[in-house]
Amino acid sequence: MRLEGKVAIISGGARGQGAAEAKMFAREGAKVVFGDILDEDGKKVEAEIAEAGGEALYVTLDVTDEDSWNSAVETAVSRFGKVDILVNNAGIAIWSAGDDATVEEWDRVMDVNAKGVFLGTRAVIPEMRKAGGGSIINISSISGMVGQETIHPGYNASKGAVRILTKSTAIQYAKEGIRCNSVHPGPVMTAMTERGWADPERRQLTEQRTPLGRYADADEIAYGVLFLASDEASFMTGSEMVIDGGVTAQ
Ligand code: NAD
């Protein structure tokens, strides 16, 4: 198993990519603490993992709140003894062009997507130090690499912040054996993108813009995250893993 003996924390794990990662990590032998603000969905995922023979614990976690992060880390340490892996996956999307965008939307998306990653990283560093190293994976987006017509500028800015925050974390903690990499998914079929794939016209447009001609399944992103979390990626830090069906290759 690829994560045997590791303890992982995953944010935004109640559904979508975070839930796929929690399940996959548990299948690969990790002990997983995953948090979200959607408690009912999170508890369901926890039960599914237990039923499949994995070890995972759901906690309420609001990534914009420092105390909430500290309590998630405390739970991981008291239950499983340490923290080796953090996946900063929680995120929100806002769909509107620059002239429709509001300041409130900007603040909210930066709070969850960018500040949430900063707070999560800061919360786990002391435990990773104690463990003698660790792997942090930040879920950015292709929206952190290129501009897009129908995406709120705050979403692009927040994901760009995640991209460079990843490199700053990688450089600042490399000597302590803590690696940090970003993942940049293209369109993934989750609740976040439902307004795109549920509308036949929008879905067709996204599929046409994607060389592989479809949305990704959440597992197709989770496999990349699994690799970065594992010791197989022991010489990778500060890098950008693009999993986008070819969108940014054009
Ligand atoms: P999703 O909406 O299914 O999952 C996001 C999860 O984050 C949800 O469970 C949500 O409740 C949680 N969340 C939101 N605010 C939170 C908060 N304050 N505290 C804790 N949890 C919170 O969408 P997804 O596609 O699984 O998104 C996962 C990540 O991937 C996000 O960071 C997203 O921006 C990124 N992403 C998604 C796509 C896509 O096409 N779906 C593409 C690129 C990047």
Short mmCIF file of N, CA and C in Angstrom, two decimals, residues 79-224:
data_model
loop_
_atom_site.label_atom_id
_atom_site.label_comp_id
_atom_site.label_asym_id
_atom_site.label_seq_id
_atom_site.Cartn_x
_atom_site.Cartn_y
_atom_site.Cartn_z
N ARG A 79 -5.72 11.06 18.01
CA ARG A 79 -6.27 9.80 17.53
C ARG A 79 -5.21 8.91 16.85
N PHE A 80 -4.35 9.54 16.04
CA PHE A 80 -3.43 8.74 15.22
C PHE A 80 -1.94 9.03 15.48
N GLY A 81 -1.64 9.99 16.37
CA GLY A 81 -0.26 10.17 16.84
C GLY A 81 0.62 11.15 16.10
N LYS A 82 0.25 11.58 14.89
CA LYS A 82 1.14 12.48 14.12
C LYS A 82 0.40 13.00 12.89
N VAL A 83 1.06 13.87 12.13
CA VAL A 83 0.52 14.30 10.83
C VAL A 83 1.64 14.24 9.80
N ASP A 84 1.47 13.44 8.75
CA ASP A 84 2.47 13.33 7.67
C ASP A 84 2.06 14.08 6.41
N ILE A 85 0.73 14.17 6.19
CA ILE A 85 0.23 14.67 4.91
C ILE A 85 -0.90 15.66 5.16
N LEU A 86 -0.88 16.76 4.42
CA LEU A 86 -2.04 17.68 4.43
C LEU A 86 -2.45 17.92 2.99
N VAL A 87 -3.73 17.74 2.69
CA VAL A 87 -4.27 18.14 1.39
C VAL A 87 -5.19 19.33 1.61
N ASN A 88 -4.74 20.50 1.16
CA ASN A 88 -5.57 21.71 1.22
C ASN A 88 -6.46 21.70 -0.01
N ASN A 89 -7.62 21.04 0.13
CA ASN A 89 -8.50 20.82 -1.02
C ASN A 89 -9.75 21.70 -1.01
N ALA A 90 -10.21 22.12 0.19
CA ALA A 90 -11.47 22.87 0.27
C ALA A 90 -11.41 24.10 -0.62
N GLY A 91 -12.53 24.39 -1.29
CA GLY A 91 -12.56 25.57 -2.14
C GLY A 91 -13.98 25.88 -2.55
N ILE A 92 -14.18 27.13 -2.96
CA ILE A 92 -15.47 27.53 -3.50
C ILE A 92 -15.23 28.22 -4.84
N ALA A 93 -16.26 28.17 -5.71
CA ALA A 93 -16.15 28.85 -7.00
C ALA A 93 -17.21 29.92 -7.11
N ILE A 94 -16.89 30.95 -7.84
CA ILE A 94 -17.89 31.99 -8.11
C ILE A 94 -17.81 32.28 -9.61
N TRP A 95 -18.97 32.27 -10.25
CA TRP A 95 -19.00 32.40 -11.71
C TRP A 95 -19.56 33.75 -12.09
N SER A 96 -18.72 34.71 -12.35
CA SER A 96 -19.20 35.96 -12.96
C SER A 96 -17.99 36.72 -13.46
N ALA A 97 -18.20 37.47 -14.54
CA ALA A 97 -17.08 38.21 -15.13
C ALA A 97 -16.75 39.43 -14.27
N GLY A 98 -15.64 40.08 -14.57
CA GLY A 98 -15.13 41.17 -13.75
C GLY A 98 -16.13 42.27 -13.45
N ASP A 99 -16.91 42.68 -14.46
CA ASP A 99 -17.81 43.81 -14.22
C ASP A 99 -19.02 43.44 -13.36
N ASP A 100 -19.31 42.13 -13.22
CA ASP A 100 -20.42 41.70 -12.34
C ASP A 100 -19.92 41.34 -10.94
N ALA A 101 -18.62 41.23 -10.79
CA ALA A 101 -18.06 40.71 -9.54
C ALA A 101 -18.25 41.71 -8.39
N THR A 102 -18.58 41.19 -7.21
CA THR A 102 -18.74 42.08 -6.06
C THR A 102 -17.56 41.94 -5.10
N VAL A 103 -17.39 42.95 -4.27
CA VAL A 103 -16.31 42.95 -3.28
C VAL A 103 -16.53 41.83 -2.26
N GLU A 104 -17.79 41.60 -1.90
CA GLU A 104 -18.12 40.54 -0.93
C GLU A 104 -17.68 39.18 -1.48
N GLU A 105 -17.95 38.97 -2.79
CA GLU A 105 -17.54 37.70 -3.42
C GLU A 105 -16.02 37.57 -3.41
N TRP A 106 -15.36 38.65 -3.75
CA TRP A 106 -13.88 38.65 -3.75
C TRP A 106 -13.35 38.24 -2.38
N ASP A 107 -13.89 38.90 -1.33
CA ASP A 107 -13.42 38.62 0.03
C ASP A 107 -13.66 37.16 0.40
N ARG A 108 -14.84 36.65 0.08
CA ARG A 108 -15.20 35.28 0.48
C ARG A 108 -14.31 34.25 -0.23
N VAL A 109 -14.12 34.44 -1.54
CA VAL A 109 -13.35 33.45 -2.31
C VAL A 109 -11.87 33.49 -1.90
N MET A 110 -11.36 34.68 -1.61
CA MET A 110 -9.97 34.76 -1.15
C MET A 110 -9.82 34.15 0.25
N ASP A 111 -10.84 34.35 1.07
CA ASP A 111 -10.84 33.82 2.44
C ASP A 111 -10.77 32.29 2.44
N VAL A 112 -11.67 31.67 1.69
CA VAL A 112 -11.73 30.20 1.69
C VAL A 112 -10.55 29.62 0.91
N ASN A 113 -10.34 30.10 -0.32
CA ASN A 113 -9.38 29.44 -1.21
C ASN A 113 -7.92 29.77 -0.91
N ALA A 114 -7.65 31.00 -0.50
CA ALA A 114 -6.25 31.39 -0.28
C ALA A 114 -5.89 31.39 1.22
N LYS A 115 -6.67 32.13 2.03
CA LYS A 115 -6.36 32.17 3.47
C LYS A 115 -6.51 30.78 4.08
N GLY A 116 -7.48 30.01 3.59
CA GLY A 116 -7.68 28.65 4.11
C GLY A 116 -6.44 27.79 3.95
N VAL A 117 -5.74 27.95 2.83
CA VAL A 117 -4.52 27.16 2.58
C VAL A 117 -3.39 27.63 3.50
N PHE A 118 -3.28 28.94 3.67
CA PHE A 118 -2.27 29.50 4.59
C PHE A 118 -2.49 28.98 6.01
N LEU A 119 -3.75 29.02 6.47
CA LEU A 119 -4.04 28.59 7.84
C LEU A 119 -3.80 27.10 8.03
N GLY A 120 -4.19 26.31 7.04
CA GLY A 120 -3.99 24.86 7.13
C GLY A 120 -2.52 24.51 7.19
N THR A 121 -1.74 25.18 6.34
CA THR A 121 -0.30 24.93 6.29
C THR A 121 0.33 25.29 7.63
N ARG A 122 -0.02 26.48 8.14
CA ARG A 122 0.56 26.93 9.41
C ARG A 122 0.20 25.99 10.56
N ALA A 123 -1.01 25.44 10.50
CA ALA A 123 -1.47 24.57 11.60
C ALA A 123 -0.71 23.24 11.64
N VAL A 124 -0.30 22.72 10.46
CA VAL A 124 0.33 21.38 10.47
C VAL A 124 1.86 21.42 10.59
N ILE A 125 2.47 22.56 10.30
CA ILE A 125 3.94 22.62 10.28
C ILE A 125 4.58 22.10 11.58
N PRO A 126 4.10 22.53 12.77
CA PRO A 126 4.77 22.03 14.00
C PRO A 126 4.73 20.51 14.10
N GLU A 127 3.64 19.89 13.69
CA GLU A 127 3.53 18.42 13.77
C GLU A 127 4.42 17.75 12.73
N MET A 128 4.51 18.34 11.53
CA MET A 128 5.38 17.77 10.50
C MET A 128 6.84 17.87 10.92
N ARG A 129 7.17 18.97 11.56
CA ARG A 129 8.53 19.13 12.11
C ARG A 129 8.84 17.99 13.06
N LYS A 130 7.90 17.74 13.98
CA LYS A 130 8.10 16.67 14.98
C LYS A 130 8.24 15.33 14.29
N ALA A 131 7.49 15.13 13.20
CA ALA A 131 7.52 13.84 12.49
C ALA A 131 8.77 13.73 11.60
N GLY A 132 9.53 14.82 11.47
CA GLY A 132 10.76 14.80 10.67
C GLY A 132 10.52 15.02 9.18
N GLY A 133 9.34 15.53 8.83
CA GLY A 133 9.04 15.82 7.43
C GLY A 133 7.57 15.65 7.14
N GLY A 134 7.20 15.88 5.88
CA GLY A 134 5.79 15.74 5.52
C GLY A 134 5.56 16.15 4.08
N SER A 135 4.31 16.00 3.64
CA SER A 135 3.95 16.39 2.28
C SER A 135 2.66 17.19 2.31
N ILE A 136 2.72 18.41 1.78
CA ILE A 136 1.53 19.26 1.69
C ILE A 136 1.15 19.39 0.22
N ILE A 137 -0.11 19.13 -0.07
CA ILE A 137 -0.59 19.24 -1.46
C ILE A 137 -1.69 20.29 -1.48
N ASN A 138 -1.48 21.33 -2.27
CA ASN A 138 -2.46 22.41 -2.37
C ASN A 138 -3.22 22.30 -3.68
N ILE A 139 -4.54 22.23 -3.58
CA ILE A 139 -5.35 22.13 -4.80
C ILE A 139 -5.61 23.53 -5.34
N SER A 140 -4.86 23.88 -6.38
CA SER A 140 -5.08 25.15 -7.08
C SER A 140 -6.06 24.84 -8.21
N SER A 141 -5.73 25.23 -9.43
CA SER A 141 -6.63 25.03 -10.58
C SER A 141 -5.89 25.53 -11.81
N ILE A 142 -6.41 25.19 -12.99
CA ILE A 142 -5.87 25.88 -14.17
C ILE A 142 -6.24 27.36 -14.09
N SER A 143 -7.25 27.68 -13.27
CA SER A 143 -7.64 29.09 -13.06
C SER A 143 -6.56 29.87 -12.33
N GLY A 144 -5.58 29.18 -11.75
CA GLY A 144 -4.44 29.85 -11.13
C GLY A 144 -3.30 30.04 -12.12
N MET A 145 -3.52 29.61 -13.38
CA MET A 145 -2.45 29.70 -14.39
C MET A 145 -2.84 30.55 -15.58
N VAL A 146 -4.12 30.55 -15.94
CA VAL A 146 -4.59 31.29 -17.12
C VAL A 146 -5.87 32.06 -16.76
N GLY A 147 -6.13 33.13 -17.49
CA GLY A 147 -7.39 33.86 -17.30
C GLY A 147 -8.53 33.16 -18.01
N GLN A 148 -9.75 33.34 -17.53
CA GLN A 148 -10.92 32.68 -18.14
C GLN A 148 -12.08 33.65 -18.23
N GLU A 149 -12.87 33.48 -19.28
CA GLU A 149 -13.93 34.44 -19.59
C GLU A 149 -15.02 34.55 -18.51
N THR A 150 -15.47 33.40 -18.01
CA THR A 150 -16.68 33.43 -17.17
C THR A 150 -16.40 33.18 -15.69
N ILE A 151 -15.14 33.26 -15.31
CA ILE A 151 -14.78 33.00 -13.91
C ILE A 151 -14.57 34.33 -13.19
N HIS A 152 -15.04 34.41 -11.97
CA HIS A 152 -14.85 35.61 -11.14
C HIS A 152 -13.34 35.87 -10.98
N PRO A 153 -12.91 37.13 -11.18
CA PRO A 153 -11.46 37.40 -11.07
C PRO A 153 -10.90 37.00 -9.71
N GLY A 154 -11.73 37.03 -8.68
CA GLY A 154 -11.30 36.62 -7.35
C GLY A 154 -10.96 35.13 -7.31
N TYR A 155 -11.68 34.32 -8.09
CA TYR A 155 -11.37 32.88 -8.12
C TYR A 155 -9.99 32.68 -8.77
N ASN A 156 -9.77 33.34 -9.93
CA ASN A 156 -8.45 33.25 -10.57
C ASN A 156 -7.35 33.72 -9.62
N ALA A 157 -7.60 34.86 -8.96
CA ALA A 157 -6.59 35.42 -8.05
C ALA A 157 -6.33 34.48 -6.88
N SER A 158 -7.39 33.88 -6.35
CA SER A 158 -7.22 32.99 -5.18
C SER A 158 -6.40 31.76 -5.56
N LYS A 159 -6.65 31.23 -6.76
CA LYS A 159 -5.93 30.03 -7.18
C LYS A 159 -4.49 30.36 -7.59
N GLY A 160 -4.29 31.59 -8.11
CA GLY A 160 -2.92 32.06 -8.37
C GLY A 160 -2.16 32.21 -7.07
N ALA A 161 -2.86 32.68 -6.03
CA ALA A 161 -2.23 32.82 -4.71
C ALA A 161 -1.81 31.45 -4.19
N VAL A 162 -2.65 30.44 -4.40
CA VAL A 162 -2.32 29.08 -3.94
C VAL A 162 -1.08 28.57 -4.66
N ARG A 163 -0.98 28.88 -5.94
CA ARG A 163 0.16 28.42 -6.75
C ARG A 163 1.47 28.97 -6.18
N ILE A 164 1.52 30.26 -5.87
CA ILE A 164 2.78 30.84 -5.42
C ILE A 164 3.01 30.59 -3.92
N LEU A 165 1.93 30.49 -3.17
CA LEU A 165 2.06 30.14 -1.74
C LEU A 165 2.70 28.76 -1.61
N THR A 166 2.36 27.88 -2.55
CA THR A 166 2.94 26.53 -2.57
C THR A 166 4.46 26.61 -2.70
N LYS A 167 4.92 27.48 -3.61
CA LYS A 167 6.38 27.58 -3.83
C LYS A 167 7.05 28.20 -2.62
N SER A 168 6.40 29.18 -2.00
CA SER A 168 6.95 29.80 -0.80
C SER A 168 7.06 28.77 0.33
N THR A 169 6.02 27.97 0.51
CA THR A 169 6.06 26.91 1.54
C THR A 169 7.17 25.90 1.22
N ALA A 170 7.27 25.52 -0.06
CA ALA A 170 8.29 24.53 -0.47
C ALA A 170 9.68 25.01 -0.11
N ILE A 171 9.95 26.28 -0.41
CA ILE A 171 11.30 26.82 -0.17
C ILE A 171 11.56 26.99 1.33
N GLN A 172 10.56 27.49 2.05
CA GLN A 172 10.79 27.78 3.47
C GLN A 172 10.97 26.53 4.34
N TYR A 173 10.42 25.38 3.89
CA TYR A 173 10.47 24.19 4.74
C TYR A 173 11.24 23.01 4.13
N ALA A 174 11.88 23.23 2.98
CA ALA A 174 12.59 22.13 2.32
C ALA A 174 13.65 21.51 3.23
N LYS A 175 14.37 22.35 3.95
CA LYS A 175 15.46 21.84 4.80
C LYS A 175 14.95 20.98 5.93
N GLU A 176 13.65 21.10 6.22
CA GLU A 176 13.07 20.28 7.30
C GLU A 176 12.37 19.04 6.75
N GLY A 177 12.56 18.79 5.45
CA GLY A 177 11.98 17.58 4.86
C GLY A 177 10.48 17.68 4.58
N ILE A 178 9.98 18.93 4.61
CA ILE A 178 8.55 19.12 4.32
C ILE A 178 8.42 19.56 2.86
N ARG A 179 7.73 18.74 2.07
CA ARG A 179 7.53 19.05 0.65
C ARG A 179 6.18 19.73 0.46
N CYS A 180 6.07 20.55 -0.58
CA CYS A 180 4.78 21.18 -0.86
C CYS A 180 4.64 21.36 -2.37
N ASN A 181 3.56 20.83 -2.93
CA ASN A 181 3.32 20.91 -4.37
C ASN A 181 1.87 21.33 -4.63
N SER A 182 1.65 21.92 -5.80
CA SER A 182 0.27 22.30 -6.15
C SER A 182 -0.26 21.40 -7.26
N VAL A 183 -1.57 21.22 -7.24
CA VAL A 183 -2.25 20.44 -8.28
C VAL A 183 -3.21 21.39 -9.00
N HIS A 184 -3.23 21.29 -10.34
CA HIS A 184 -4.02 22.22 -11.15
C HIS A 184 -5.01 21.46 -12.04
N PRO A 185 -6.19 21.14 -11.48
CA PRO A 185 -7.16 20.42 -12.29
C PRO A 185 -7.81 21.32 -13.33
N GLY A 186 -8.20 20.71 -14.45
CA GLY A 186 -9.10 21.35 -15.42
C GLY A 186 -10.52 21.04 -14.96
N PRO A 187 -11.48 20.95 -15.88
CA PRO A 187 -12.87 20.71 -15.45
C PRO A 187 -13.06 19.32 -14.85
N VAL A 188 -13.61 19.28 -13.65
CA VAL A 188 -13.86 18.02 -12.95
C VAL A 188 -15.36 17.94 -12.67
N MET A 189 -15.95 16.77 -12.87
CA MET A 189 -17.39 16.65 -12.67
C MET A 189 -17.73 16.47 -11.19
N THR A 190 -17.93 17.59 -10.51
CA THR A 190 -18.31 17.58 -9.09
C THR A 190 -19.45 18.58 -8.91
N ALA A 191 -19.94 18.69 -7.67
CA ALA A 191 -21.02 19.63 -7.38
C ALA A 191 -20.62 21.07 -7.74
N MET A 192 -19.33 21.37 -7.59
CA MET A 192 -18.85 22.72 -7.87
C MET A 192 -19.14 23.16 -9.31
N THR A 193 -19.05 22.23 -10.24
CA THR A 193 -19.19 22.59 -11.66
C THR A 193 -20.56 22.20 -12.22
N GLU A 194 -21.50 21.86 -11.33
CA GLU A 194 -22.80 21.35 -11.80
C GLU A 194 -23.50 22.32 -12.75
N ARG A 195 -23.40 23.62 -12.45
CA ARG A 195 -24.09 24.57 -13.34
C ARG A 195 -23.49 24.56 -14.75
N GLY A 196 -22.28 24.04 -14.88
CA GLY A 196 -21.67 23.87 -16.20
C GLY A 196 -22.12 22.58 -16.86
N TRP A 197 -21.90 21.43 -16.18
CA TRP A 197 -22.19 20.16 -16.86
C TRP A 197 -23.67 19.80 -16.92
N ALA A 198 -24.49 20.45 -16.05
CA ALA A 198 -25.93 20.16 -16.09
C ALA A 198 -26.63 20.92 -17.22
N ASP A 199 -25.96 21.89 -17.80
CA ASP A 199 -26.54 22.68 -18.89
C ASP A 199 -25.90 22.20 -20.20
N PRO A 200 -26.69 21.56 -21.09
CA PRO A 200 -26.11 20.92 -22.28
C PRO A 200 -25.24 21.86 -23.12
N GLU A 201 -25.65 23.13 -23.22
CA GLU A 201 -24.88 24.07 -24.04
C GLU A 201 -23.51 24.37 -23.41
N ARG A 202 -23.52 24.64 -22.11
CA ARG A 202 -22.27 24.93 -21.39
C ARG A 202 -21.36 23.71 -21.36
N ARG A 203 -21.99 22.55 -21.17
CA ARG A 203 -21.21 21.32 -21.11
C ARG A 203 -20.47 21.09 -22.42
N GLN A 204 -21.21 21.30 -23.53
CA GLN A 204 -20.60 21.10 -24.85
C GLN A 204 -19.41 22.06 -25.05
N LEU A 205 -19.59 23.30 -24.61
CA LEU A 205 -18.54 24.31 -24.75
C LEU A 205 -17.28 23.87 -23.97
N THR A 206 -17.48 23.42 -22.73
CA THR A 206 -16.34 22.98 -21.91
C THR A 206 -15.66 21.78 -22.55
N GLU A 207 -16.47 20.84 -23.04
CA GLU A 207 -15.89 19.64 -23.64
C GLU A 207 -15.13 19.97 -24.93
N GLN A 208 -15.65 20.95 -25.68
CA GLN A 208 -14.95 21.36 -26.91
C GLN A 208 -13.62 22.03 -26.60
N ARG A 209 -13.60 22.77 -25.49
CA ARG A 209 -12.36 23.48 -25.11
C ARG A 209 -11.32 22.55 -24.49
N THR A 210 -11.74 21.32 -24.19
CA THR A 210 -10.84 20.37 -23.52
C THR A 210 -10.37 19.33 -24.53
N PRO A 211 -9.08 19.30 -24.87
CA PRO A 211 -8.60 18.37 -25.90
C PRO A 211 -9.05 16.92 -25.68
N LEU A 212 -9.08 16.44 -24.43
CA LEU A 212 -9.54 15.07 -24.21
C LEU A 212 -11.07 14.95 -24.30
N GLY A 213 -11.76 16.10 -24.47
CA GLY A 213 -13.16 16.08 -24.84
C GLY A 213 -14.17 15.75 -23.75
N ARG A 214 -13.77 15.88 -22.48
CA ARG A 214 -14.70 15.56 -21.39
C ARG A 214 -14.23 16.17 -20.08
N TYR A 215 -15.11 16.08 -19.08
CA TYR A 215 -14.73 16.45 -17.71
C TYR A 215 -13.93 15.29 -17.11
N ALA A 216 -13.09 15.60 -16.12
CA ALA A 216 -12.40 14.54 -15.37
C ALA A 216 -13.34 13.98 -14.31
N ASP A 217 -13.09 12.74 -13.95
CA ASP A 217 -13.72 12.16 -12.77
C ASP A 217 -12.83 12.53 -11.57
N ALA A 218 -13.44 12.68 -10.39
CA ALA A 218 -12.66 13.11 -9.21
C ALA A 218 -11.46 12.19 -8.94
N ASP A 219 -11.61 10.90 -9.21
CA ASP A 219 -10.50 9.96 -8.98
C ASP A 219 -9.28 10.28 -9.86
N GLU A 220 -9.52 10.84 -11.04
CA GLU A 220 -8.40 11.14 -11.95
C GLU A 220 -7.52 12.25 -11.39
N ILE A 221 -8.09 13.10 -10.53
CA ILE A 221 -7.29 14.11 -9.84
C ILE A 221 -6.67 13.47 -8.58
N ALA A 222 -7.47 12.67 -7.89
CA ALA A 222 -7.01 12.07 -6.63
C ALA A 222 -5.76 11.20 -6.83
N TYR A 223 -5.66 10.52 -7.99
CA TYR A 223 -4.45 9.70 -8.25
C TYR A 223 -3.19 10.55 -8.25
N GLY A 224 -3.29 11.77 -8.81
CA GLY A 224 -2.14 12.69 -8.80
C GLY A 224 -1.79 13.13 -7.39
#
